[in-house]
Amino acid sequence: MSMRKPLISGNWKMNLNHFEALKLVQELSYQVSREDVDAVDVSLHPPFTDIRTVQTVIESDRLPFLLGAQHCYHENSGAFTGEVSPAMLAKLNVAYVIVGHSERREIFGETDEVVNLKVKAILANDMTPILCCGETLDEREAGGAEAKVAGQIVAGLAGVSSDQVAAMVIAYEPIWAIGTGKTASAEDAQAMCAHVRATVALACGDAAADAVRIQYGGSVKPSNAAELMSQPDIDGALVGGACLEADSFGRIIQYRLAE
Ligand code: 13P
């Protein structure tokens, strides 16, 4: 078994302007210690308009946070009004880019094919994709959760080398748990993350499956982070609502100190 360093990521979604972003990152830096980031990697995913501000404070104050984005287009430049390219993000020292979040898939119609193009474009620009997957409540109740998630992963990783997959992050986010306060039980989250890993093993080989980091997302809070993180196939968390305040996100980052 390889040692997978946990990754706790804060997906700010469409929240906080660049002044509020600066305040949150500074507050978070008072809360999070070097020992914390020795134990876990922390990535911050602000809206595009905040990224330069967050980059500047991280670099000038040498804060132990990795910079992330929530989305990008798959071309590096051109006539794509309103889009932001992976090359532009790489130039801001963005390390991680979330791809295929269920909100992008459901609200903006991103297909598995588009998600795959983005995964490849992010990798081509030397950044790490956080590939999201997850089922709806209807799909779960109909017994289709495993097939849905496996399909999203196989399609999302098509044409990506095993070595690249090994260095990637996959986030399992059941749609019924996002923003609802209803977290998957630790057992259900573990079972689905183990299924994600087994799917990667089939598609990309055992070495990639052993190394890829798998996050759970969906109503992660300070009160449930430790139990989720103690599961063998859960290597991190993708946090929405609870990452918007330094106190709650800080306590999730410090999950290992709970109890
Ligand atoms: P919540 O933590 O608000 O449920 O959001 C999860 C999520 O979608 C993170 O990407």
Short mmCIF file of C-alpha atoms and ligand atoms in Angstrom, two decimals:
data_model
loop_
_atom_site.label_atom_id
_atom_site.label_comp_id
_atom_site.label_asym_id
_atom_site.label_seq_id
_atom_site.Cartn_x
_atom_site.Cartn_y
_atom_site.Cartn_z
CA MET A 1 0.00 0.00 0.00
CA SER A 2 1.36 3.36 -0.93
CA MET A 3 1.19 6.20 1.57
CA ARG A 4 -1.35 8.66 0.26
CA LYS A 5 -1.09 12.10 1.84
CA PRO A 6 -4.61 13.37 2.50
CA LEU A 7 -5.85 16.38 0.52
CA ILE A 8 -8.47 18.66 2.03
CA SER A 9 -9.89 21.01 -0.61
CA GLY A 10 -12.18 23.99 -0.15
CA ASN A 11 -14.54 24.56 -3.08
CA TRP A 12 -15.81 28.10 -2.52
CA LYS A 13 -18.28 27.78 -5.42
CA MET A 14 -19.69 31.21 -6.41
CA ASN A 15 -19.01 32.84 -3.04
CA LEU A 16 -16.74 35.63 -1.72
CA ASN A 17 -15.38 38.61 -3.66
CA HIS A 18 -11.64 39.28 -3.69
CA PHE A 19 -11.72 41.38 -0.51
CA GLU A 20 -13.59 38.65 1.34
CA ALA A 21 -11.22 36.09 -0.15
CA LEU A 22 -8.19 37.89 1.28
CA LYS A 23 -9.80 38.04 4.72
CA LEU A 24 -10.68 34.33 4.72
CA VAL A 25 -7.22 33.23 3.60
CA GLN A 26 -5.55 35.40 6.25
CA GLU A 27 -7.86 34.08 8.99
CA LEU A 28 -7.22 30.54 7.84
CA SER A 29 -3.47 31.11 8.00
CA TYR A 30 -3.74 32.04 11.70
CA GLN A 31 -5.68 28.86 12.36
CA VAL A 32 -3.62 26.31 10.41
CA SER A 33 -0.14 25.32 11.61
CA ARG A 34 2.88 23.86 9.84
CA GLU A 35 2.20 20.54 11.61
CA ASP A 36 -1.25 20.54 10.04
CA VAL A 37 0.11 20.87 6.53
CA ASP A 38 2.81 18.31 7.22
CA ALA A 39 -0.05 15.90 7.83
CA VAL A 40 -2.46 17.01 5.10
CA ASP A 41 -2.31 19.01 1.89
CA VAL A 42 -4.78 21.90 1.73
CA SER A 43 -6.06 23.40 -1.52
CA LEU A 44 -8.23 26.50 -1.89
CA HIS A 45 -10.53 26.88 -4.91
CA PRO A 46 -11.82 30.47 -5.08
CA PRO A 47 -13.81 31.97 -7.97
CA PHE A 48 -11.69 33.14 -10.93
CA THR A 49 -11.93 36.82 -9.93
CA ASP A 50 -10.22 36.00 -6.59
CA ILE A 51 -7.42 33.76 -7.83
CA ARG A 52 -4.78 36.45 -8.42
CA THR A 53 -5.46 37.94 -4.98
CA VAL A 54 -5.24 34.57 -3.26
CA GLN A 55 -2.08 33.68 -5.22
CA THR A 56 -0.44 36.93 -4.13
CA VAL A 57 -1.19 36.46 -0.42
CA ILE A 58 -0.12 32.79 -0.47
CA GLU A 59 3.18 33.61 -2.18
CA SER A 60 4.05 36.86 -0.38
CA ASP A 61 3.23 35.49 3.09
CA ARG A 62 4.48 31.99 2.22
CA LEU A 63 1.23 30.42 3.37
CA PRO A 64 1.06 26.63 3.31
CA PHE A 65 -1.92 26.43 0.98
CA LEU A 66 -2.09 25.11 -2.56
CA LEU A 67 -3.99 27.17 -5.09
CA GLY A 68 -6.91 25.65 -6.95
CA ALA A 69 -9.58 26.54 -9.48
CA GLN A 70 -13.14 25.26 -9.85
CA HIS A 71 -13.34 24.98 -13.60
CA CYS A 72 -11.64 25.79 -16.92
CA TYR A 73 -12.09 25.39 -20.66
CA HIS A 74 -10.15 22.71 -22.55
CA GLU A 75 -8.44 24.99 -25.12
CA ASN A 76 -5.48 27.18 -24.19
CA SER A 77 -6.61 30.27 -26.13
CA GLY A 78 -8.99 31.40 -28.84
CA ALA A 79 -12.47 32.73 -29.58
CA PHE A 80 -14.29 31.24 -26.58
CA THR A 81 -16.02 34.24 -25.06
CA GLY A 82 -16.21 34.11 -21.29
CA GLU A 83 -14.01 31.07 -20.80
CA VAL A 84 -10.74 30.75 -18.86
CA SER A 85 -7.97 28.49 -20.13
CA PRO A 86 -5.83 25.96 -18.31
CA ALA A 87 -2.71 27.81 -19.50
CA MET A 88 -3.97 31.00 -17.82
CA LEU A 89 -4.52 29.12 -14.57
CA ALA A 90 -1.10 27.46 -14.74
CA LYS A 91 0.46 30.92 -15.13
CA LEU A 92 -1.09 31.87 -11.75
CA ASN A 93 0.55 28.82 -10.15
CA VAL A 94 -2.75 27.02 -9.83
CA ALA A 95 -1.97 23.44 -8.81
CA TYR A 96 -5.39 21.75 -8.72
CA VAL A 97 -8.44 22.19 -10.94
CA ILE A 98 -11.84 20.68 -10.11
CA VAL A 99 -13.39 19.03 -13.19
CA GLY A 100 -16.86 17.64 -13.73
CA HIS A 101 -18.42 18.88 -10.50
CA SER A 102 -22.06 17.79 -10.40
CA GLU A 103 -23.13 21.45 -10.51
CA ARG A 104 -21.20 21.90 -13.77
CA ARG A 105 -22.72 18.70 -15.15
CA GLU A 106 -26.30 19.42 -14.03
CA ILE A 107 -26.60 23.21 -14.42
CA PHE A 108 -24.19 23.78 -17.33
CA GLY A 109 -24.62 20.51 -19.21
CA GLU A 110 -21.02 19.26 -19.05
CA THR A 111 -20.87 15.79 -20.54
CA ASP A 112 -18.39 13.01 -19.78
CA GLU A 113 -16.71 13.76 -23.13
CA VAL A 114 -16.16 17.41 -22.23
CA VAL A 115 -14.95 16.42 -18.78
CA ASN A 116 -12.40 14.10 -20.39
CA LEU A 117 -11.13 16.89 -22.69
CA LYS A 118 -10.66 19.10 -19.63
CA VAL A 119 -8.84 16.40 -17.63
CA LYS A 120 -6.36 16.03 -20.52
CA ALA A 121 -5.96 19.81 -20.95
CA ILE A 122 -5.28 20.31 -17.23
CA LEU A 123 -2.67 17.54 -17.24
CA ALA A 124 -1.07 18.98 -20.39
CA ASN A 125 -0.58 22.22 -18.45
CA ASP A 126 1.11 20.41 -15.54
CA MET A 127 -1.76 20.86 -13.11
CA THR A 128 -3.64 18.16 -11.22
CA PRO A 129 -7.30 17.50 -12.02
CA ILE A 130 -9.75 16.73 -9.22
CA LEU A 131 -12.21 14.63 -11.20
CA CYS A 132 -15.67 14.59 -9.61
CA CYS A 133 -18.19 11.78 -9.80
CA GLY A 134 -21.37 10.91 -7.96
CA GLU A 135 -24.93 9.66 -8.28
CA THR A 136 -28.33 11.28 -7.74
CA LEU A 137 -30.73 10.03 -5.07
CA ASP A 138 -32.92 8.41 -7.75
CA GLU A 139 -29.94 6.55 -9.18
CA ARG A 140 -28.92 5.37 -5.72
CA GLU A 141 -32.41 4.20 -4.84
CA ALA A 142 -32.66 2.33 -8.14
CA GLY A 143 -29.42 0.50 -7.33
CA GLY A 144 -27.47 2.32 -10.03
CA ALA A 145 -24.91 4.26 -7.99
CA GLU A 146 -21.95 1.98 -8.76
CA ALA A 147 -22.63 1.89 -12.51
CA LYS A 148 -23.09 5.67 -12.71
CA VAL A 149 -19.84 6.39 -10.91
CA ALA A 150 -17.84 3.75 -12.81
CA GLY A 151 -19.12 5.18 -16.10
CA GLN A 152 -18.09 8.71 -15.14
CA ILE A 153 -14.60 7.57 -14.12
CA VAL A 154 -13.90 5.39 -17.14
CA ALA A 155 -15.10 8.14 -19.51
CA GLY A 156 -13.31 10.90 -17.59
CA LEU A 157 -9.98 9.03 -17.64
CA ALA A 158 -10.11 7.83 -21.27
CA GLY A 159 -6.73 8.28 -22.95
CA VAL A 160 -4.99 9.32 -19.71
CA SER A 161 -1.85 7.32 -18.89
CA SER A 162 -1.65 5.20 -15.75
CA ASP A 163 1.18 7.35 -14.41
CA GLN A 164 -0.94 10.46 -14.82
CA VAL A 165 -3.92 8.82 -13.14
CA ALA A 166 -1.67 7.81 -10.23
CA ALA A 167 -0.94 11.48 -9.54
CA MET A 168 -4.57 12.60 -9.87
CA VAL A 169 -7.37 13.15 -7.40
CA ILE A 170 -10.89 11.76 -7.76
CA ALA A 171 -13.70 13.20 -5.66
CA TYR A 172 -16.72 11.04 -4.91
CA GLU A 173 -19.62 13.41 -4.22
CA PRO A 174 -23.07 11.87 -3.97
CA ILE A 175 -25.36 14.57 -5.32
CA TRP A 176 -27.97 14.01 -2.60
CA ALA A 177 -25.35 14.89 0.03
CA ILE A 178 -24.19 18.18 -1.53
CA GLY A 179 -25.39 21.25 0.33
CA THR A 180 -28.14 19.26 2.02
CA GLY A 181 -26.55 18.65 5.43
CA LYS A 182 -27.11 14.92 4.72
CA THR A 183 -23.69 13.30 4.74
CA ALA A 184 -23.25 9.78 3.41
CA SER A 185 -22.58 7.43 6.32
CA ALA A 186 -18.89 6.66 6.74
CA GLU A 187 -19.65 3.07 5.67
CA ASP A 188 -21.45 4.13 2.47
CA ALA A 189 -18.77 6.70 1.64
CA GLN A 190 -16.05 4.09 2.19
CA ALA A 191 -17.87 1.51 0.07
CA MET A 192 -18.22 3.95 -2.83
CA CYS A 193 -14.63 5.19 -2.56
CA ALA A 194 -13.45 1.55 -2.58
CA HIS A 195 -15.59 1.07 -5.69
CA VAL A 196 -13.93 4.13 -7.27
CA ARG A 197 -10.52 2.61 -6.54
CA ALA A 198 -11.56 -0.79 -7.95
CA THR A 199 -12.80 0.97 -11.10
CA VAL A 200 -9.45 2.74 -11.49
CA ALA A 201 -7.68 -0.61 -11.02
CA LEU A 202 -9.69 -2.18 -13.83
CA ALA A 203 -9.29 0.81 -16.16
CA CYS A 204 -5.70 1.88 -15.39
CA GLY A 205 -4.02 -0.87 -13.36
CA ASP A 206 -3.29 -1.60 -9.72
CA ALA A 207 -0.40 0.87 -9.33
CA ALA A 208 -2.57 3.80 -10.42
CA ALA A 209 -5.44 2.64 -8.19
CA ASP A 210 -3.12 2.31 -5.19
CA ALA A 211 -1.68 5.81 -5.65
CA VAL A 212 -4.68 7.89 -6.77
CA ARG A 213 -6.13 10.04 -3.99
CA ILE A 214 -9.88 9.74 -3.49
CA GLN A 215 -11.80 12.46 -1.71
CA TYR A 216 -15.27 12.30 -0.27
CA GLY A 217 -17.48 15.39 -0.70
CA GLY A 218 -20.99 16.21 0.44
CA SER A 219 -21.79 18.03 3.69
CA VAL A 220 -18.35 17.45 5.24
CA LYS A 221 -18.24 19.29 8.58
CA PRO A 222 -15.91 19.46 11.59
CA SER A 223 -18.22 16.98 13.34
CA ASN A 224 -17.98 14.24 10.70
CA ALA A 225 -14.55 14.81 9.09
CA ALA A 226 -12.58 12.54 11.45
CA GLU A 227 -14.83 9.53 10.95
CA LEU A 228 -14.89 9.95 7.16
CA MET A 229 -11.13 10.45 7.02
CA SER A 230 -10.50 7.30 9.08
CA GLN A 231 -11.86 5.11 6.25
CA PRO A 232 -9.17 3.21 4.35
CA ASP A 233 -10.16 4.38 0.86
CA ILE A 234 -10.94 8.00 1.75
CA ASP A 235 -7.85 10.16 1.26
CA GLY A 236 -9.34 13.59 1.64
CA ALA A 237 -12.39 15.80 1.54
CA LEU A 238 -13.88 18.22 -0.98
CA VAL A 239 -15.65 20.76 1.20
CA GLY A 240 -18.29 23.26 0.08
CA GLY A 241 -20.32 25.22 2.63
CA ALA A 242 -18.04 24.51 5.60
CA CYS A 243 -14.95 25.93 3.84
CA LEU A 244 -16.33 29.47 3.75
CA GLU A 245 -15.44 30.15 7.39
CA ALA A 246 -11.91 29.85 8.71
CA ASP A 247 -13.02 28.25 11.96
CA SER A 248 -14.99 25.38 10.41
CA PHE A 249 -12.55 24.77 7.54
CA GLY A 250 -9.64 24.94 9.99
CA ARG A 251 -11.24 22.33 12.21
CA ILE A 252 -11.83 20.04 9.21
CA ILE A 253 -8.13 20.42 8.26
CA GLN A 254 -7.32 19.50 11.89
CA TYR A 255 -9.67 16.48 11.89
CA ARG A 256 -6.88 14.31 13.28
CA LEU A 257 -6.89 16.35 16.53
CA ALA A 258 -10.61 15.70 17.13
CA GLU A 259 -11.47 13.80 20.34
P1 13P B 1 -21.15 20.94 0.59
O1 13P B 1 -19.96 20.67 1.48
O2 13P B 1 -21.70 22.33 0.76
O3 13P B 1 -22.18 19.86 0.72
O4 13P B 1 -20.63 20.90 -0.92
C1 13P B 1 -19.89 19.80 -1.35
C2 13P B 1 -19.36 20.08 -2.69
O5 13P B 1 -20.08 20.14 -3.66
C3 13P B 1 -17.91 20.35 -2.79
O6 13P B 1 -17.50 20.36 -4.12
#
